[in-house]
Protein backbone atom coordinates (compact mmCIF):
# COMPACT_ATOMS: atom_id res chain seq x y z
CA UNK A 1 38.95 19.24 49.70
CA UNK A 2 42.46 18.69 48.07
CA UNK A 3 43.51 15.89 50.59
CA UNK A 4 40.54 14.09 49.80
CA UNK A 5 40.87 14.45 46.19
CA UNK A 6 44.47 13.28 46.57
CA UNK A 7 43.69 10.47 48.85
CA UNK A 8 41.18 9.29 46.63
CA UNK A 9 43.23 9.22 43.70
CA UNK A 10 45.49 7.08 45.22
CA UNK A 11 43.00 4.80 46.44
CA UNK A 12 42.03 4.06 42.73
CA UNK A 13 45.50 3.84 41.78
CA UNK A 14 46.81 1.21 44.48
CA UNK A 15 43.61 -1.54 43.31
CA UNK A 16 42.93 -3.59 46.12
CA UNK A 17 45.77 -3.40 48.25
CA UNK A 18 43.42 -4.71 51.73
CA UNK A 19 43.02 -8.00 49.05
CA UNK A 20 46.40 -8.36 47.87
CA UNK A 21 49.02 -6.84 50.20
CA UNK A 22 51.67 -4.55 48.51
CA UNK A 23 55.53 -4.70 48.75
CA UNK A 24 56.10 -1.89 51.64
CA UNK A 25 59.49 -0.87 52.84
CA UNK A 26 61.35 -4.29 54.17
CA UNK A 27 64.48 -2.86 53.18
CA UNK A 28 67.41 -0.53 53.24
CA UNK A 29 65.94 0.82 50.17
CA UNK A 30 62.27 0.94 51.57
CA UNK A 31 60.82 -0.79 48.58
CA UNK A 32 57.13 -0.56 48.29
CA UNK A 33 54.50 1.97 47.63
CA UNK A 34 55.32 4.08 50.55
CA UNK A 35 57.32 5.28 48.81
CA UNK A 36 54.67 6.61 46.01
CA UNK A 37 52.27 9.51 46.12
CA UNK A 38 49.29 10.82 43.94
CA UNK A 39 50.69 13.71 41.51
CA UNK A 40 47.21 15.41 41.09
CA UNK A 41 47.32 14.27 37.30
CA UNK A 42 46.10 10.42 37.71
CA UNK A 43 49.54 9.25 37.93
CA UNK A 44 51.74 7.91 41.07
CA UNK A 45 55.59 9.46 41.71
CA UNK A 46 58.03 7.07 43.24
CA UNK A 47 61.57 8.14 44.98
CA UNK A 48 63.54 5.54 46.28
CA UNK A 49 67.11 6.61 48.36
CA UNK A 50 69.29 4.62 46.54
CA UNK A 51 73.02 4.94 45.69
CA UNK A 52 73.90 4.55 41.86
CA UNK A 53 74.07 1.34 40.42
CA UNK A 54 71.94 -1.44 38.46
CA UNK A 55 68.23 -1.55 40.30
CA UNK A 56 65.60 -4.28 39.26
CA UNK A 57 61.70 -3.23 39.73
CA UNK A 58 59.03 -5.84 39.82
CA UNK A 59 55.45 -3.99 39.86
CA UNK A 60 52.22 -5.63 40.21
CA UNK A 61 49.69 -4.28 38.35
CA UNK A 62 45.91 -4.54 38.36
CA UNK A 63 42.85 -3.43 40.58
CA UNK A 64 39.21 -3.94 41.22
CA UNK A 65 38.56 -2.15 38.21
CA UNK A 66 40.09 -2.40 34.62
CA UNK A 67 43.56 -0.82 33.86
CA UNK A 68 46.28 -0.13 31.59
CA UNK A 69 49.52 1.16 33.15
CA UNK A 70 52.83 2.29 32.05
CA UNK A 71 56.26 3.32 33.86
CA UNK A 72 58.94 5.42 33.29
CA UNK A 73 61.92 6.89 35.18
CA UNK A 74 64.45 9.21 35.95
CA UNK A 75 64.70 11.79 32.92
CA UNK A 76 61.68 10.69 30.85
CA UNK A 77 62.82 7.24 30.48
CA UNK A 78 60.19 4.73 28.99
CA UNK A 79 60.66 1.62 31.42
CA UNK A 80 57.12 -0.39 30.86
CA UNK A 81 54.97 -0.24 27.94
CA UNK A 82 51.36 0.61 29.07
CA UNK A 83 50.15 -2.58 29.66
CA UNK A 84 46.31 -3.67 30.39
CA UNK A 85 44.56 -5.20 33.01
CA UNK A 86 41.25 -6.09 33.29
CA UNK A 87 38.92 -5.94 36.04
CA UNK A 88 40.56 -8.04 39.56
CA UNK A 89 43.52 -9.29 37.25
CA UNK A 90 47.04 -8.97 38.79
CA UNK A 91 50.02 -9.15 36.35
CA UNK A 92 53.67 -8.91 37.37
CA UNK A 93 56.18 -7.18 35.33
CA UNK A 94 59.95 -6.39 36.09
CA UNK A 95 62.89 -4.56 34.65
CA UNK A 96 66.00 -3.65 35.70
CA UNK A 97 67.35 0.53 35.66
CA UNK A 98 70.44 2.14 35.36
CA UNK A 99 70.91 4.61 38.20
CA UNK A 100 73.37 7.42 37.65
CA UNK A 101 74.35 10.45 38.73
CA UNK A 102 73.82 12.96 36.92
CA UNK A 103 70.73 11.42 35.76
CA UNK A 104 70.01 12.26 32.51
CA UNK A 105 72.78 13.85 29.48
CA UNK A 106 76.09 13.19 31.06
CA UNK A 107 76.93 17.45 30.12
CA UNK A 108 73.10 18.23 31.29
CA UNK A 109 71.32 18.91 34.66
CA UNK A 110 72.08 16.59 37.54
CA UNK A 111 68.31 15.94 37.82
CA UNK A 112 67.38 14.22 41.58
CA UNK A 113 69.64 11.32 43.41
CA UNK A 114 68.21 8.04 43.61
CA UNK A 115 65.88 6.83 41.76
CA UNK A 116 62.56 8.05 40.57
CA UNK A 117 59.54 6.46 38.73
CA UNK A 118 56.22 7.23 37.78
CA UNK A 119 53.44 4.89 37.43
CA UNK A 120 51.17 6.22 34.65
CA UNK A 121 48.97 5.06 31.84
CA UNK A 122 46.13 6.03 30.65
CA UNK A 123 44.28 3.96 33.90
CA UNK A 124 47.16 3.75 36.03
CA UNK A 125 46.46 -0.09 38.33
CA UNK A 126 49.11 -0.88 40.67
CA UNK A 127 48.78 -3.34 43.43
CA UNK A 128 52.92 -3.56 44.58
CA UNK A 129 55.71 -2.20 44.22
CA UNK A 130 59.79 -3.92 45.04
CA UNK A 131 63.38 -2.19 44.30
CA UNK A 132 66.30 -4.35 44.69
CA UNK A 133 69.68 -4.06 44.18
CA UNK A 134 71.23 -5.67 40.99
CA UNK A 135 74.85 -5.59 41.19
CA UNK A 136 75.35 -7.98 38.49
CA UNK A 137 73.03 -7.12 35.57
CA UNK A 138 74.36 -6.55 32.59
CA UNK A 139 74.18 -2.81 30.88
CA UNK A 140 73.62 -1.55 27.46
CA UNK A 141 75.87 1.53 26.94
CA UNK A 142 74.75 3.94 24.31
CA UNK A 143 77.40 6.79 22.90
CA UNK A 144 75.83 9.28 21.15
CA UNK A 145 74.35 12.68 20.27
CA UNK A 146 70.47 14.39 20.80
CA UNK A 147 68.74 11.62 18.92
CA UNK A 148 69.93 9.07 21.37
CA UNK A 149 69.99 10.80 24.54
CA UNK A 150 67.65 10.88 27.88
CA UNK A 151 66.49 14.11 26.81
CA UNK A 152 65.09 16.29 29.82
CA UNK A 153 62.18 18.48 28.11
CA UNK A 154 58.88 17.56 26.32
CA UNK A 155 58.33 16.87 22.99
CA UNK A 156 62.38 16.15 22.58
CA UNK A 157 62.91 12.59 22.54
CA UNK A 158 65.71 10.66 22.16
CA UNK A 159 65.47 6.78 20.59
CA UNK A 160 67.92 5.63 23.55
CA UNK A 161 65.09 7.25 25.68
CA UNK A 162 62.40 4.38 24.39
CA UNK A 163 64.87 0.98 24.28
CA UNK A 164 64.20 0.49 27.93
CA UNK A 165 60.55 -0.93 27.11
CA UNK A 166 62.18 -3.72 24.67
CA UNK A 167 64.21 -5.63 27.39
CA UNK A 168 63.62 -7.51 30.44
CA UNK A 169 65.07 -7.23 33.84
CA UNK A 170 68.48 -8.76 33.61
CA UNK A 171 69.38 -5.90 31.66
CA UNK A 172 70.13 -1.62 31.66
CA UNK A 173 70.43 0.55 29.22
CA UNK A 174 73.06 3.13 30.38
CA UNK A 175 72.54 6.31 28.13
CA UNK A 176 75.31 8.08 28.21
CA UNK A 177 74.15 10.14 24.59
CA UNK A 178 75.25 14.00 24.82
CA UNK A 179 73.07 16.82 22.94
CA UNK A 180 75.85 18.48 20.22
CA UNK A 181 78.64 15.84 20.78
CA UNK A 182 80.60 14.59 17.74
CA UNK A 183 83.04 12.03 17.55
CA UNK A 184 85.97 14.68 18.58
CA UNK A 185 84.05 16.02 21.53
CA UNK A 186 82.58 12.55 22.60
CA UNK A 187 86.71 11.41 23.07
CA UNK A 188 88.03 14.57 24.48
CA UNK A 189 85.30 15.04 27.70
CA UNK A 190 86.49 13.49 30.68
CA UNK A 191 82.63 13.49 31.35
CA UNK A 192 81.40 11.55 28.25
CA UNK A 193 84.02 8.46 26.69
CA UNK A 194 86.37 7.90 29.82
CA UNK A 195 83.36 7.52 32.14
CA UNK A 196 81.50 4.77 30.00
CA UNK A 197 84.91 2.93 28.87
CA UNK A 198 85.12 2.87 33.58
CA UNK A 199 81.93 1.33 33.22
CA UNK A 200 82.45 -1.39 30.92
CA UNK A 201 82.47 -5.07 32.58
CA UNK A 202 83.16 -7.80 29.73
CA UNK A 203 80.35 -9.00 27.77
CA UNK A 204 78.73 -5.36 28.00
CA UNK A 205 77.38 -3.97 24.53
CA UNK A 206 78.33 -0.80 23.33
CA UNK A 207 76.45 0.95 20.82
CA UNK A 208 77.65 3.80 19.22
CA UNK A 209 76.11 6.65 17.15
CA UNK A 210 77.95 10.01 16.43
CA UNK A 211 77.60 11.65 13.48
CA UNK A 212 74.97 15.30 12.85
CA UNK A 213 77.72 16.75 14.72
CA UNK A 214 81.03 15.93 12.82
CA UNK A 215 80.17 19.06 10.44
CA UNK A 216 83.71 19.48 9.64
CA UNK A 217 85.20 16.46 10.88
CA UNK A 218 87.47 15.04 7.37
CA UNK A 219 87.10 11.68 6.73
CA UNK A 220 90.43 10.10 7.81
CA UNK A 221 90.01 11.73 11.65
CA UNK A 222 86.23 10.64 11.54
CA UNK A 223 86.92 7.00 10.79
CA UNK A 224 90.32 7.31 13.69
CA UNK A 225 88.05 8.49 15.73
CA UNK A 226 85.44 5.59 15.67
CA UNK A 227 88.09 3.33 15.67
CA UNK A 228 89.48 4.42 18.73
CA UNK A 229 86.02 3.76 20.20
CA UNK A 230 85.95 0.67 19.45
CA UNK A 231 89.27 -0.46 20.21
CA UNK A 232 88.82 0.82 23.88
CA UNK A 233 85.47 -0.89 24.13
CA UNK A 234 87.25 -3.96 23.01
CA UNK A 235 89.95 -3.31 25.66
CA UNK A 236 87.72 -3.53 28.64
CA UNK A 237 86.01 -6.64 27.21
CA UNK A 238 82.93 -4.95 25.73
CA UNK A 239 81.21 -5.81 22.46
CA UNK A 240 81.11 -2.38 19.99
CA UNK A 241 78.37 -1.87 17.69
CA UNK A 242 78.53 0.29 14.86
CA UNK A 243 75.41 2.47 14.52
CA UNK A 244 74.48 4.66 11.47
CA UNK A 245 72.86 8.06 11.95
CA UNK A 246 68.83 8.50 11.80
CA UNK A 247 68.30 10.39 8.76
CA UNK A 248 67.09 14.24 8.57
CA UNK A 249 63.49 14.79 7.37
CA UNK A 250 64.34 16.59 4.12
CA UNK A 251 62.43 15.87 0.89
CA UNK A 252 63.40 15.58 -2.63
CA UNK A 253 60.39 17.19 -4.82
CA UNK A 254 60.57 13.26 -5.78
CA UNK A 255 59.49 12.02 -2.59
CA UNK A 256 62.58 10.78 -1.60
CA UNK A 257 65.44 11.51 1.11
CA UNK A 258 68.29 10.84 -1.35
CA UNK A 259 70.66 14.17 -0.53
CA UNK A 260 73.16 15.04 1.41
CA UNK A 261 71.33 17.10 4.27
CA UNK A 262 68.85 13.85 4.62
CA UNK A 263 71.54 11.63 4.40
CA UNK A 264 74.24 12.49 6.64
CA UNK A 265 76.74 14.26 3.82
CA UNK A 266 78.94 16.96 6.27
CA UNK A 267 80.16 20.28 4.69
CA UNK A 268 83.41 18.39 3.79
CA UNK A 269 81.62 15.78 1.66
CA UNK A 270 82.20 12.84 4.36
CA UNK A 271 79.22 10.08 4.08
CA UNK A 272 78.92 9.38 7.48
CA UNK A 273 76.77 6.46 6.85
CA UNK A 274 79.11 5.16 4.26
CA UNK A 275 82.50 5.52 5.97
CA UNK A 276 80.59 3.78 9.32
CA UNK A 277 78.90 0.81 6.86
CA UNK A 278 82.96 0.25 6.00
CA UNK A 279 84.51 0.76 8.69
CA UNK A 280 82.08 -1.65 10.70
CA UNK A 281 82.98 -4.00 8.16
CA UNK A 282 87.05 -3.76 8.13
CA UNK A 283 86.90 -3.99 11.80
CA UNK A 284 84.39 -6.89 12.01
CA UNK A 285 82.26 -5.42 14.70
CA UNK A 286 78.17 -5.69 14.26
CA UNK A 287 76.31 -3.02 12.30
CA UNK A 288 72.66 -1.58 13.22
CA UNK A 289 72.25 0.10 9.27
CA UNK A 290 69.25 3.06 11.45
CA UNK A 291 70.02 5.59 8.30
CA UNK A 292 68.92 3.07 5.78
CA UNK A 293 66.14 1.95 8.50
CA UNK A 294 65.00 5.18 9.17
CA UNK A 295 65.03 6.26 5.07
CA UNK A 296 62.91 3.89 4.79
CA UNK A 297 60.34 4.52 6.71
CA UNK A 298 59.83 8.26 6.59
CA UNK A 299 59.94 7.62 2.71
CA UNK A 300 57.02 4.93 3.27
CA UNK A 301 55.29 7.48 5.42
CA UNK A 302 56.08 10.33 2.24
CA UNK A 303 56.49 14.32 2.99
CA UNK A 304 53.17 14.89 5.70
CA UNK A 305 52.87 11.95 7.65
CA UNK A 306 56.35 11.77 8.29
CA UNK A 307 55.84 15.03 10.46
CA UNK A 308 54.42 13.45 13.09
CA UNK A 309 57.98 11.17 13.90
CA UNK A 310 60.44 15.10 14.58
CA UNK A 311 59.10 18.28 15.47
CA UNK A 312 58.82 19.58 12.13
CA UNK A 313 54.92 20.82 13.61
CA UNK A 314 56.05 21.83 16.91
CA UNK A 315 59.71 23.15 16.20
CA UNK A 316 60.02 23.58 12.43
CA UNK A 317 62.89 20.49 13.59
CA UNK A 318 63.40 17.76 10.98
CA UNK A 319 66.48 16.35 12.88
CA UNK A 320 64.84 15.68 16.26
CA UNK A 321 62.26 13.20 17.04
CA UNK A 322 59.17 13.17 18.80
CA UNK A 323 57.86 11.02 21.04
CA UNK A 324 56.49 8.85 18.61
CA UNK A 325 59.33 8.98 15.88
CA UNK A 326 61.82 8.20 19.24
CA UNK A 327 59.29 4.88 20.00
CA UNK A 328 59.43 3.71 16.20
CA UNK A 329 63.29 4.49 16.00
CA UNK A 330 63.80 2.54 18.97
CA UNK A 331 61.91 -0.54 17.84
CA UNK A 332 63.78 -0.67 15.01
CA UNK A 333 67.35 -0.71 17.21
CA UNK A 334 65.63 -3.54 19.24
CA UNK A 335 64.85 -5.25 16.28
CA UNK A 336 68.37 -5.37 14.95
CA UNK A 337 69.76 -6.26 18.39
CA UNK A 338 67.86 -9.16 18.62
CA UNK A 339 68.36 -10.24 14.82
CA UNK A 340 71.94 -9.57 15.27
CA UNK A 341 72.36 -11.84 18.63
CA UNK A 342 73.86 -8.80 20.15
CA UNK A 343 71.71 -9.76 23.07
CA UNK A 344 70.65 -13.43 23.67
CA UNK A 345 66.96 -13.83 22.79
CA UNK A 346 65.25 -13.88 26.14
CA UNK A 347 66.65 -10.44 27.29
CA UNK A 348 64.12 -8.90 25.04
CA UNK A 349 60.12 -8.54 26.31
C-alpha cells in the first residue's frame, strides 16, 4: 500500500511527463528527474553526484492540473520562490547554486556531497528537471555571523539563507556566514576568511556583516579588523560591501528600538553600526545601511507584530530570525544591491 501511495505521489508531482518529455540523465551528472523521488510529504528530493563548484538548474514546472512550486537546496537554502501554474501551463525557471563542501556553516556539519534539492510548494508541478556545470558564473560571497548563515535547523533562519530567490542563474550566493563568529574569529579560522579570500575571482562581490559577536572587541581593533577584510577582498579583485548589523528586537516603553542592546552598542560602548557607516565611507567601498533598514521596519510593525520576524514566540530569541523575518531581511539586501549597482540589473529575478 506504501509503494502505491508513493508512486502515486510522484505521478501528480511529475505533470504530464508522457506529453512533455522530462530532462533524464544525458550526462555525467545524470540530470533529470531520475534523479528525484517522492518524500511521503507531497514534495520531490533530488541528489545529483556532483563535485563542488557553480551548478545552473533549469526546472520546468507545470502539470495537467494547477500548481504552485518552490525549490530549495542543500542546507535549507531558498532557490525558487513558489511560483504558480495553472492547469497544462509549462513555465521554465533557472538559477545557478553554489556547491560546497561542507555544505552549510563553514564550522558546522558537513551535511551530504553533491548537490541536493527539493521541489516543494504548496502544489508541487514539475515537468523537467537539467543540472549543468557552470564554471564561470559569478558568486556572491557573504561573511558573516547566525543572521546570515545557511542555518541547518528549523525555525533558525539566516537572511543569506533567502537571497538565493532574488537572482537569476548567472549568479551564486556562496554563504560562507559562521554561527558566533566576530570580526577576530572570522580572520583567525583557516576555515572561515582564508577559504573565501581562495575563492574570490575579480569582479566577485563580497558582502560583509560581523558584528553581535564583537562583545568586547574596542573600537580601533574592530574598525582594523574590517579593514583588513576589505583590503584582501580588494587584493584578489573582489568588490567589498560594507554591511550593518540587523537590529535586536528590544523595545523602548516608547515604541522604539533606540538603545544600545537594539542597536548594536557592545559592552565597551563601540557603535558597530556607526564605526561601519564611517568606515565604509573613508574607504569608499558601498554600504547596505540593514540596522537602519531593519529599525525601521520592526518599529513600523511596533512591539507584537514584530514577533513574528525572530523567535521571540518560539525561543524567547529577539536576535534570530524566523523564516519570515530571514525572507523580509533578505529582500531588503536585494533591494540595496540592485539600487546600489552592486550587481548589474538583469542578475536580479
Amino acid at each position: 500500500m506504501r509503494t502505491a501511495a508513493l508512486l502515486a505521489t510522484a505521478a501528480t508531482l511529475l505533470g504530464t511527463l508522457a506529453a512533455a518529455p522530462a530532462a533524464h540523465a544525458d550526462g555525467p551528472f545524470g540530470q533529470g528527474l531520475d534523479h528525484c523521488a517522492p518524500t511521503g510529504t507531497g514534495s520531490l528530493a533530488c541528489h545529483f553526484d556532483v563535485a563542488p563548484g557553480t551548478y545552473d538548474v533549469t526546472v520546468t514546472l507545470g502539470g495537467e492540473s494547477a500548481g504552485a512550486t518552490a525549490v530549495s537546496g542543500e542546507t535549507r537554502r531558498a532557490l525558487l520562490a513558489e511560483t504558480a501554474t495553472g492547469a497544462g501551463e509549462r513555465l521554465r525557471r533557472s538559477f545557478t547554486v553554489d556547491v560546497r563542501d561542507p555544505e552549510g556553516e563553514p564550522t558546522g556539519a558537513a551535511g551530504s556531497p553533491g548537490l541536493d534539492l527539493v521541489l516543494g510548494g504548496s502544489a508541487p508541478r514539475v515537468a523537467a528537471l537539467r543540472v549543468t556545470p557552470a564554471p564561470a558564473a559569478r558568486r556572491l560571497f557573504l561573511v558573516g555571523d547566525s543572521t546570515v548563515c545557511d542555518q541547518p535547523g528549523d525555525p533558525y533562519t539566516g537572511w543569506g539563507q533567502m537571497l538565493p530567490v532574488h537572482l537569476r542563474r548567472g549568479v551564486a550566493v556562496a554563504n560562507h556566514a559562521d554561527s558566533g563568529e566576530s570580526t577576530v574569529t572570522f580572520l583567525a579560522n583557516p576555515a572561515l576568511f582564508d577559504r573565501v579570500e581562495a575563492e574570490i575571482r575579480p569582479g566577485d562581490p563580497v558582502l560583509v556583516q560581523l558584528a553581535h559577536n564583537d562583545k568586547q572587541t574596542d573600537a580601533a581593533t574592530y574598525r582594523a579588523n574590517l579593514t583588513t577584510l576589505v583590503e584582501r577582498v580588494r587584493a584578489k579583485g573582489g568588490e567589498p560591501v560594507l554591511v550593518t548589523p540587523v537590529v535586536r528586537r528590544w523595545f523602548n516603553a516608547d515604541g522604539t528600538l533606540n538603545n544600545g542592546i537594539a542597536l548594536l552598542v557592545n559592552g565597551l560602548g563601540v557603535d558597530h553600526p556607526a564605526e561601519i557607516r564611517a568606515l565604509a565611507a573613508s574607504l569608499g567601498t558601498p554600504l547596505i545601511d540593514l540596522t537602519a533598514l531593519t529599525k525601521a521596519r520592526v518599529e513600523e510593525l511596533g512591539p507584537e507584530a514584530s514577533k513574528a520576524l525572530y523567535l521571540t514566540a518560539e525561543k524567547r530569541d529577539n536576535t534570530h530570525t524566523s523564516p519570515r523575518g530571514a525572507t523580509e531581511y533578505a529582500t531588503l539586501v536585494a533591494a540595496e544591491l540592485r539600487t546600489q549597482g552592486v550587481l548589474p540589473p538583469a542578475s536580479f529575478r
